[in-house]
């Protein structure tokens, strides 16, 4: 952080924090690395209730509740401009698929989930595209498989 102190106007941390034991320390370091007035974009997996073999295979330390992510960002010195679940159409399918796929080994389950299915992938891509204009207008979606946060380092900060 000392080398990058206030060096960046925008930083994106996409599906990273859930892998780190001390996410609070990383967010504090990011706060120092971002210029005053700069922006941090964050995505993380949502809702501990969706925890499954896939999180374990991915070596996640946690899934986040919206309030938990917001609190972590505020504790690190950011103001939260926008925070919302997203990937709404995937959440129920993910929850159901991970519950129905109980008999296979963890490796088989993960391989099955990562298998590309062009028709299904095209359908899900189209459904996810419906969220894009809502997110652009900063509409808070009611649920989703992941969380998206836009946080800003205040222009004047005691940190």
Coordinates of N, CA and C in Angstrom, one line a residue:
X1 N 0.8 -1.2 0.0 CA 0.0 0.0 0.0 C 0.8 1.3 0.0
X2 N 2.0 1.3 0.6 CA 2.8 2.5 0.7 C 3.3 2.9 -0.7
X3 N 3.6 2.0 -1.6 CA 4.0 2.3 -2.9 C 2.8 2.8 -3.8
X4 N 1.6 2.3 -3.5 CA 0.5 2.6 -4.3 C -0.5 3.6 -3.6
X5 N 0.0 4.3 -2.6 CA -0.9 5.2 -1.8 C -1.5 6.2 -2.7
X6 N -2.8 6.1 -2.8 CA -3.6 7.1 -3.5 C -3.3 7.1 -5.0
X7 N -2.8 6.0 -5.6 CA -2.4 6.0 -6.9 C -3.5 5.7 -8.0
X8 N -4.6 5.1 -7.5 CA -5.6 4.6 -8.5 C -6.9 5.3 -8.4
X9 N -7.5 5.6 -9.5 CA -8.8 6.3 -9.6 C -9.9 5.3 -9.5
X10 N -9.7 4.1 -10.1 CA -10.7 3.0 -10.1 C -10.0 1.7 -9.9
X11 N -10.6 0.9 -8.9 CA -10.0 -0.5 -8.7 C -11.2 -1.4 -8.8
X12 N -11.1 -2.5 -9.5 CA -12.1 -3.6 -9.5 C -11.6 -4.8 -8.8
X13 N -12.4 -5.3 -7.9 CA -12.1 -6.6 -7.2 C -13.2 -7.5 -7.4
X14 N -13.1 -8.4 -8.4 CA -14.2 -9.2 -8.8 C -14.0 -10.7 -8.4
X15 N -14.9 -11.1 -7.5 CA -14.9 -12.4 -6.9 C -13.5 -12.8 -6.4
X16 N -13.0 -11.9 -5.5 CA -11.7 -12.1 -4.8 C -11.9 -12.2 -3.3
X17 N -12.6 -11.2 -2.7 CA -12.6 -11.1 -1.3 C -13.1 -12.4 -0.6
X18 N -13.9 -13.1 -1.2 CA -14.4 -14.4 -0.5 C -13.4 -15.4 -0.3
X19 N -12.2 -15.2 -1.1 CA -11.1 -16.2 -1.0 C -10.1 -15.8 0.1
X20 N -10.2 -14.6 0.7 CA -9.2 -14.1 1.6 C -9.7 -14.2 3.0
X21 N -8.8 -14.7 3.9 CA -9.1 -14.8 5.3 C -9.4 -13.5 6.0
X22 N -8.6 -12.5 5.6 CA -8.8 -11.2 6.3 C -9.3 -10.1 5.2
X23 N -10.5 -10.2 4.9 CA -11.1 -9.3 3.9 C -11.0 -7.9 4.3
X24 N -11.2 -7.6 5.7 CA -11.2 -6.3 6.2 C -9.8 -5.6 6.0
X25 N -8.7 -6.3 6.2 CA -7.4 -5.8 6.0 C -7.2 -5.5 4.5
X26 N -7.6 -6.3 3.6 CA -7.5 -6.1 2.2 C -8.3 -4.8 1.8
X27 N -9.5 -4.7 2.3 CA -10.3 -3.5 1.9 C -9.6 -2.2 2.5
X28 N -9.0 -2.3 3.7 CA -8.3 -1.1 4.2 C -7.1 -0.8 3.3
X29 N -6.4 -1.8 2.8 CA -5.3 -1.6 1.9 C -5.8 -0.9 0.6
X30 N -6.9 -1.4 0.1 CA -7.4 -0.9 -1.1 C -7.8 0.6 -0.9
X31 N -8.4 0.9 0.3 CA -8.8 2.3 0.6 C -7.5 3.2 0.5
X32 N -6.4 2.7 1.0 CA -5.2 3.5 0.9 C -4.6 3.6 -0.5
X33 N -4.9 2.6 -1.4 CA -4.4 2.6 -2.7 C -5.2 3.5 -3.7
X34 N -6.4 3.8 -3.3 CA -7.3 4.5 -4.2 C -7.2 6.0 -3.9
X35 N -7.2 6.8 -4.9 CA -7.2 8.3 -4.8 C -8.4 8.8 -4.0
X36 N -8.3 9.8 -3.2 CA -9.5 10.4 -2.7 C -10.5 10.8 -3.8
X37 N -11.7 10.4 -3.7 CA -12.8 10.5 -4.7 C -12.8 9.3 -5.6
X38 N -11.8 8.4 -5.5 CA -11.8 7.2 -6.4 C -12.8 6.2 -6.0
X39 N -12.9 5.2 -6.9 CA -14.0 4.2 -6.8 C -13.5 2.8 -6.7
X40 N -14.1 2.0 -5.9 CA -13.9 0.6 -5.8 C -15.1 -0.2 -6.2
X41 N -14.9 -1.1 -7.2 CA -16.0 -1.9 -7.7 C -15.7 -3.3 -7.1
X42 N -16.7 -3.9 -6.5 CA -16.6 -5.2 -5.9 C -17.7 -6.1 -6.3
X43 N -17.4 -7.4 -6.6 CA -18.4 -8.4 -6.6 C -18.0 -9.6 -5.7
X44 N -18.9 -10.2 -5.1 CA -18.7 -11.3 -4.2 C -19.9 -12.3 -4.3
X45 N -19.7 -13.5 -3.9 CA -20.9 -14.4 -3.9 C -21.8 -14.0 -2.7
X46 N -23.1 -14.2 -2.9 CA -24.1 -13.7 -2.0 C -24.7 -14.9 -1.2
X47 N -25.1 -14.5 0.0 CA -25.9 -15.4 0.9 C -25.3 -16.7 1.4
X48 N -25.0 -16.7 2.6 CA -24.5 -18.0 3.2 C -25.4 -19.2 3.0
X49 N -26.7 -18.9 2.9 CA -27.6 -20.0 2.6 C -27.4 -20.7 1.3
X50 N -26.7 -20.1 0.4 CA -26.3 -20.7 -0.9 C -25.0 -21.5 -0.8
X51 N -24.4 -21.6 0.3 CA -23.1 -22.3 0.5 C -23.3 -23.7 0.0
X52 N -22.3 -24.2 -0.7 CA -22.3 -25.6 -1.2 C -20.9 -26.1 -1.5
X53 N -20.9 -27.3 -2.0 CA -19.7 -28.0 -2.4 C -18.9 -27.1 -3.4
X54 N -19.6 -26.3 -4.2 CA -18.9 -25.4 -5.1 C -18.1 -24.4 -4.4
X55 N -18.6 -23.8 -3.3 CA -17.8 -22.8 -2.5 C -16.6 -23.5 -1.9
X56 N -16.8 -24.7 -1.4 CA -15.7 -25.5 -0.8 C -14.6 -25.8 -1.9
X57 N -15.0 -26.3 -3.1 CA -14.1 -26.6 -4.1 C -13.4 -25.3 -4.6
X58 N -14.1 -24.2 -4.6 CA -13.5 -22.9 -5.0 C -12.6 -22.2 -3.9
X59 N -12.6 -22.9 -2.7 CA -11.9 -22.4 -1.6 C -12.3 -21.0 -1.1
X60 N -13.7 -20.8 -1.1 CA -14.2 -19.6 -0.5 C -14.1 -19.7 1.0
X61 N -13.9 -18.6 1.6 CA -14.0 -18.5 3.1 C -15.4 -18.1 3.5
X62 N -16.1 -17.4 2.6 CA -17.5 -16.9 3.0 C -18.3 -16.6 1.8
X63 N -19.6 -16.5 2.0 CA -20.5 -15.8 1.1 C -21.0 -14.6 2.0
X64 N -21.4 -13.5 1.3 CA -21.7 -12.3 2.0 C -23.2 -12.0 2.0
X65 N -23.7 -11.6 3.2 CA -25.0 -10.9 3.2 C -24.8 -9.4 2.8
X66 N -25.8 -8.8 2.2 CA -25.6 -7.4 1.7 C -25.1 -6.5 2.9
X67 N -25.7 -6.6 4.0 CA -25.3 -5.8 5.2 C -23.9 -6.0 5.6
X68 N -23.4 -7.2 5.5 CA -22.1 -7.6 5.9 C -21.0 -6.9 5.0
X69 N -21.3 -7.0 3.7 CA -20.4 -6.4 2.7 C -20.4 -4.8 2.9
X70 N -21.6 -4.3 3.1 CA -21.6 -2.8 3.3 C -20.9 -2.4 4.6
X71 N -21.0 -3.2 5.6 CA -20.3 -2.9 6.9 C -18.8 -2.9 6.7
X72 N -18.3 -4.0 6.0 CA -16.9 -4.1 5.7 C -16.4 -2.9 4.9
X73 N -17.1 -2.5 3.9 CA -16.7 -1.3 3.1 C -16.6 -0.1 4.0
X74 N -17.6 0.2 4.8 CA -17.7 1.4 5.6 C -16.6 1.3 6.6
X75 N -16.3 0.2 7.3 CA -15.2 0.0 8.2 C -13.9 0.3 7.6
X76 N -13.7 0.1 6.3 CA -12.5 0.3 5.6 C -12.3 1.8 5.2
X77 N -13.4 2.6 5.4 CA -13.4 4.0 5.1 C -14.1 4.4 3.9
X78 N -14.8 3.5 3.2 CA -15.5 3.9 2.0 C -16.9 4.3 2.3
X79 N -17.5 5.1 1.3 CA -18.9 5.3 1.4 C -19.5 4.4 0.3
X80 N -20.6 3.8 0.5 CA -21.2 2.9 -0.4 C -22.2 3.6 -1.3
X81 N -21.9 3.8 -2.6 CA -22.8 4.5 -3.5 C -23.9 3.6 -4.0
X82 N -23.6 2.3 -4.1 CA -24.6 1.3 -4.6 C -24.2 -0.1 -4.2
X83 N -25.2 -0.8 -3.7 CA -24.9 -2.2 -3.4 C -26.2 -3.0 -3.7
X84 N -26.1 -4.0 -4.4 CA -27.3 -4.8 -4.8 C -26.9 -6.3 -5.1
X85 N -27.8 -7.2 -4.8 CA -27.7 -8.5 -5.3 C -27.8 -8.4 -6.9
X86 N -27.3 -9.4 -7.6 CA -27.5 -9.5 -9.0 C -27.4 -11.0 -9.4
X87 N -27.6 -11.3 -10.6 CA -27.7 -12.6 -11.1 C -28.9 -13.3 -10.5
X88 N -30.0 -12.6 -10.5 CA -31.2 -13.1 -9.9 C -31.8 -14.3 -10.5
X89 N -31.7 -14.4 -11.8 CA -32.3 -15.6 -12.5 C -31.5 -16.9 -12.2
X90 N -30.2 -16.7 -11.8 CA -29.4 -17.9 -11.5 C -29.5 -18.4 -10.1
X91 N -29.9 -17.5 -9.2 CA -29.9 -17.9 -7.8 C -30.8 -19.1 -7.5
X92 N -32.1 -19.1 -7.9 CA -33.0 -20.2 -7.7 C -32.5 -21.5 -8.4
X93 N -32.0 -21.4 -9.6 CA -31.5 -22.5 -10.3 C -30.2 -23.1 -9.6
X94 N -29.4 -22.2 -9.1 CA -28.2 -22.7 -8.4 C -28.5 -23.4 -7.1
X95 N -29.4 -22.8 -6.4 CA -29.8 -23.4 -5.1 C -30.4 -24.8 -5.4
X96 N -31.3 -24.9 -6.3 CA -32.0 -26.2 -6.6 C -31.0 -27.2 -7.2
X97 N -30.2 -26.8 -8.1 CA -29.2 -27.7 -8.7 C -28.2 -28.2 -7.7
X98 N -27.8 -27.4 -6.8 CA -26.9 -27.9 -5.8 C -27.5 -28.8 -4.8
X99 N -28.8 -28.7 -4.6 CA -29.5 -29.6 -3.6 C -29.8 -30.9 -4.3
X100 N -30.1 -30.9 -5.6 CA -30.5 -32.1 -6.3 C -29.3 -33.0 -6.7
X101 N -28.1 -32.4 -6.7 CA -26.9 -33.1 -7.1 C -26.1 -33.7 -5.9
X102 N -26.8 -34.2 -5.0 CA -26.2 -34.7 -3.7 C -25.5 -36.0 -3.8
X103 N -25.8 -36.9 -4.8 CA -25.3 -38.2 -4.8 C -23.9 -38.3 -5.3
X104 N -23.4 -37.4 -6.2 CA -22.2 -37.5 -6.8 C -21.0 -37.0 -5.9
X105 N -19.8 -37.3 -6.3 CA -18.7 -36.9 -5.5 C -18.5 -35.3 -5.7
X106 N -17.7 -34.7 -4.9 CA -17.6 -33.2 -5.0 C -17.0 -32.9 -6.4
X107 N -16.0 -33.7 -6.8 CA -15.3 -33.4 -8.1 C -16.4 -33.6 -9.2
X108 N -17.2 -34.6 -9.2 CA -18.2 -34.8 -10.2 C -19.2 -33.6 -10.2
X109 N -19.6 -33.2 -9.0 CA -20.6 -32.1 -8.9 C -20.0 -30.8 -9.6
X110 N -18.8 -30.5 -9.2 CA -18.1 -29.3 -9.8 C -18.0 -29.4 -11.3
X111 N -17.5 -30.6 -11.8 CA -17.4 -30.7 -13.2 C -18.7 -30.6 -13.9
X112 N -19.8 -31.2 -13.3 CA -21.1 -31.1 -13.9 C -21.6 -29.6 -14.0
X113 N -21.3 -28.9 -12.9 CA -21.7 -27.5 -12.9 C -21.0 -26.6 -13.8
X114 N -19.7 -26.9 -14.1 CA -18.9 -26.1 -15.0 C -19.0 -26.5 -16.5
X115 N -19.7 -27.6 -16.7 CA -19.9 -28.1 -18.1 C -20.7 -27.0 -18.9
X116 N -20.2 -26.7 -20.1 CA -20.8 -25.7 -20.9 C -22.0 -26.3 -21.6
X117 N -23.1 -25.7 -21.5 CA -24.3 -26.1 -22.2 C -24.8 -25.0 -23.0
X118 N -24.5 -24.9 -24.3 CA -24.7 -23.7 -25.2 C -26.2 -23.2 -25.1
X119 N -27.2 -24.0 -25.2 CA -28.5 -23.6 -25.2 C -28.9 -22.9 -23.8
X120 N -28.6 -23.6 -22.8 CA -28.8 -23.1 -21.4 C -28.0 -21.8 -21.2
X121 N -26.8 -21.8 -21.5 CA -25.9 -20.7 -21.3 C -26.5 -19.5 -22.1
X122 N -27.0 -19.7 -23.3 CA -27.6 -18.6 -24.1 C -28.8 -18.0 -23.4
X123 N -29.6 -18.9 -22.9 CA -30.9 -18.5 -22.2 C -30.5 -17.7 -21.0
X124 N -29.6 -18.2 -20.2 CA -29.2 -17.5 -18.9 C -28.5 -16.1 -19.3
X125 N -27.7 -16.1 -20.3 CA -27.1 -14.8 -20.8 C -28.2 -13.8 -21.1
X126 N -29.2 -14.3 -21.8 CA -30.3 -13.4 -22.1 C -31.1 -12.9 -20.9
X127 N -31.3 -13.8 -19.9 CA -32.0 -13.4 -18.7 C -31.2 -12.4 -17.9
X128 N -29.8 -12.7 -17.8 CA -29.0 -11.8 -17.1 C -28.9 -10.4 -17.7
X129 N -29.0 -10.4 -19.1 CA -29.0 -9.1 -19.8 C -30.2 -8.2 -19.4
X130 N -31.3 -8.8 -18.9 CA -32.4 -8.0 -18.4 C -32.0 -7.2 -17.2
X131 N -31.1 -7.6 -16.4 CA -30.6 -6.9 -15.2 C -29.8 -5.7 -15.5
X132 N -29.1 -5.7 -16.6 CA -28.1 -4.7 -17.0 C -28.7 -3.3 -16.9
X133 N -29.9 -3.0 -17.5 CA -30.4 -1.6 -17.4 C -30.8 -1.2 -16.0
X134 N -31.3 -2.2 -15.2 CA -31.6 -1.9 -13.8 C -30.4 -1.6 -13.0
X135 N -29.3 -2.3 -13.2 CA -28.1 -2.0 -12.5 C -27.5 -0.6 -12.9
X136 N -27.6 -0.3 -14.2 CA -27.2 1.0 -14.7 C -27.9 2.1 -14.0
X137 N -29.2 1.9 -13.7 CA -30.0 2.9 -13.1 C -29.9 2.8 -11.5
X138 N -29.1 1.9 -11.1 CA -28.8 1.7 -9.7 C -30.1 1.2 -8.9
X139 N -30.9 0.4 -9.6 CA -32.0 -0.2 -8.9 C -31.5 -1.3 -8.0
X140 N -31.9 -1.4 -6.8 CA -31.5 -2.5 -5.9 C -32.4 -3.7 -6.2
X141 N -31.8 -4.8 -6.7 CA -32.6 -6.0 -7.0 C -32.9 -6.8 -5.7
X142 N -34.0 -7.5 -5.7 CA -34.4 -8.2 -4.4 C -33.5 -9.4 -4.0
X143 N -32.9 -10.1 -4.9 CA -32.1 -11.2 -4.5 C -31.2 -11.5 -5.7
X144 N -30.2 -12.4 -5.5 CA -29.3 -12.8 -6.6 C -28.2 -13.7 -6.0
X145 N -27.5 -14.3 -6.9 CA -26.4 -15.3 -6.5 C -25.2 -14.5 -6.1
X146 N -25.0 -13.3 -6.5 CA -23.8 -12.5 -6.2 C -24.3 -11.1 -5.7
X147 N -23.3 -10.3 -5.2 CA -23.5 -8.9 -4.8 C -22.5 -8.1 -5.6
X148 N -23.0 -6.9 -6.0 CA -22.2 -5.9 -6.6 C -22.2 -4.6 -5.8
X149 N -21.0 -4.1 -5.5 CA -21.0 -2.9 -4.7 C -20.1 -1.9 -5.5
X150 N -20.5 -0.6 -5.4 CA -19.8 0.5 -5.9 C -19.5 1.4 -4.7
X151 N -18.2 1.5 -4.3 CA -17.9 2.3 -3.1 C -16.9 3.4 -3.5
X152 N -16.9 4.4 -2.8 CA -16.1 5.6 -3.1 C -15.2 5.9 -1.9
X153 N -14.0 6.2 -2.2 CA -13.1 6.8 -1.1 C -13.5 8.3 -1.0
X154 N -13.9 8.7 0.1 CA -14.3 10.2 0.3 C -13.1 11.1 -0.2
X155 N -13.5 12.2 -0.7 CA -12.4 13.2 -1.1 C -11.6 13.7 0.0
X156 N -12.2 13.8 1.2 CA -11.5 14.1 2.4 C -11.7 13.0 3.4
X157 N -10.6 12.4 3.9 CA -10.7 11.2 4.7 C -9.7 11.3 5.8
X158 N -10.2 10.9 7.0 CA -9.2 10.9 8.2 C -8.2 9.8 8.0
X159 N -8.4 8.8 7.1 CA -7.5 7.7 7.0 C -6.3 7.9 6.2

